[in-house]
Amino acid sequence: MPRPVNVTYRVLPTPQATALAAAHLFSDAVVKAAAARGVARVAISGGTTPKTMFQLLADPAQPFLKQIPWDKIDLYWVDERCVPPDNAESNYRMTNETLLSKVPLPAERVHRMEGELDPEVAAARYESTIRNSFKLEGAETPTFDLVLLGMGDDGHTASLFPHTEALNEMSHIVVPNHVPQKDTWRITLTWPVINQGRQVAFLIEGAAKAQVLHDVFLGPYQPETYPSQIIRPASGELTLLLDKAAAVKLPEPANSDSTGTLELR
């Protein structure tokens, strides 16, 4: 049976407002983690909403550049395409261009997935990187302070695509995943690791996501078809930041701050 979880969703009027809310979430989580443990371990994904969020985090006109203790962040990726870091499809490249090249985050604290390597090798090396940087022992798994996810219009998240092998993986931290739908390989964190995050959030925008968002959170539990349904954090809490177009098929938020809640059982 799936783990029960409380879903808090906030509906913003525009994609820009959604990205700004995500920037605040990122900043608050980093500040809190750095104060509590001396380090903030964050796993990020690619896509449109994170790109705008990264631009806001690096914007001198915004408060985040000064608020965030950049030297306390260890930055990781949720997933990566199997391409070199300078390829236009690379999640790392997008992050580097919009954020890393503009903020004082030490290079040694940036842990990228090596998409240019053989997928099996890249996954094994990234798992080793995580084990070493988290100082894990034996079968220990990492607890990220913040995991930021997107959702595809097919219900995938990270590189956990419908009906792919990675959905059955529970013993590794990172795996290669062949995606027949796209005739490609990806590298991805596994879902048990994502679910262990202290704070896990989806950033979702656009009318094209409205139906799948409804199906994932209000439809029957079919994680092989809708892998995003398997994201049920151990904390019992899941956050969604949505623009109005994406949220149109969810219940209208009852709160004055456009925040609603769902209980998944």
mmCIF file of N, CA and C in Angstrom, residues 29 32-41 145 198:
data_model
loop_
_atom_site.group_PDB
_atom_site.id
_atom_site.type_symbol
_atom_site.label_atom_id
_atom_site.label_comp_id
_atom_site.label_asym_id
_atom_site.label_seq_id
_atom_site.Cartn_x
_atom_site.Cartn_y
_atom_site.Cartn_z
ATOM 1 N N ALA A 29 14.618 27.010 2.632
ATOM 2 C CA ALA A 29 15.098 25.670 2.964
ATOM 3 C C ALA A 29 16.605 25.661 3.190
ATOM 4 N N LYS A 32 17.490 27.468 6.522
ATOM 5 C CA LYS A 32 17.102 26.623 7.659
ATOM 6 C C LYS A 32 18.057 25.448 7.832
ATOM 7 N N ALA A 33 18.397 24.771 6.743
ATOM 8 C CA ALA A 33 19.282 23.611 6.823
ATOM 9 C C ALA A 33 20.692 24.010 7.246
ATOM 10 N N ALA A 34 21.194 25.113 6.692
ATOM 11 C CA ALA A 34 22.542 25.567 7.036
ATOM 12 C C ALA A 34 22.628 25.943 8.507
ATOM 13 N N ALA A 35 21.574 26.548 9.039
ATOM 14 C CA ALA A 35 21.552 26.919 10.459
ATOM 15 C C ALA A 35 21.489 25.687 11.351
ATOM 16 N N ALA A 36 20.752 24.668 10.923
ATOM 17 C CA ALA A 36 20.552 23.479 11.751
ATOM 18 C C ALA A 36 21.718 22.502 11.687
ATOM 19 N N ARG A 37 22.312 22.342 10.497
ATOM 20 C CA ARG A 37 23.308 21.280 10.302
ATOM 21 C C ARG A 37 24.618 21.752 9.699
ATOM 22 N N GLY A 38 24.722 23.031 9.385
ATOM 23 C CA GLY A 38 25.958 23.577 8.836
ATOM 24 C C GLY A 38 26.122 23.352 7.353
ATOM 25 N N VAL A 39 25.175 22.663 6.736
ATOM 26 C CA VAL A 39 25.212 22.402 5.301
ATOM 27 C C VAL A 39 23.781 22.246 4.807
ATOM 28 N N ALA A 40 23.544 22.658 3.560
ATOM 29 C CA ALA A 40 22.236 22.477 2.927
ATOM 30 C C ALA A 40 22.436 21.627 1.683
ATOM 31 N N ARG A 41 21.892 20.431 1.693
ATOM 32 C CA ARG A 41 22.044 19.511 0.568
ATOM 33 C C ARG A 41 20.767 19.547 -0.262
ATOM 34 N N ASP A 145 18.098 17.842 2.068
ATOM 35 C CA ASP A 145 17.293 18.842 2.775
ATOM 36 C C ASP A 145 16.143 19.342 1.908
ATOM 37 N N ARG A 198 13.954 15.752 3.316
ATOM 38 C CA ARG A 198 13.256 16.464 4.399
ATOM 39 C C ARG A 198 12.119 17.316 3.860
#
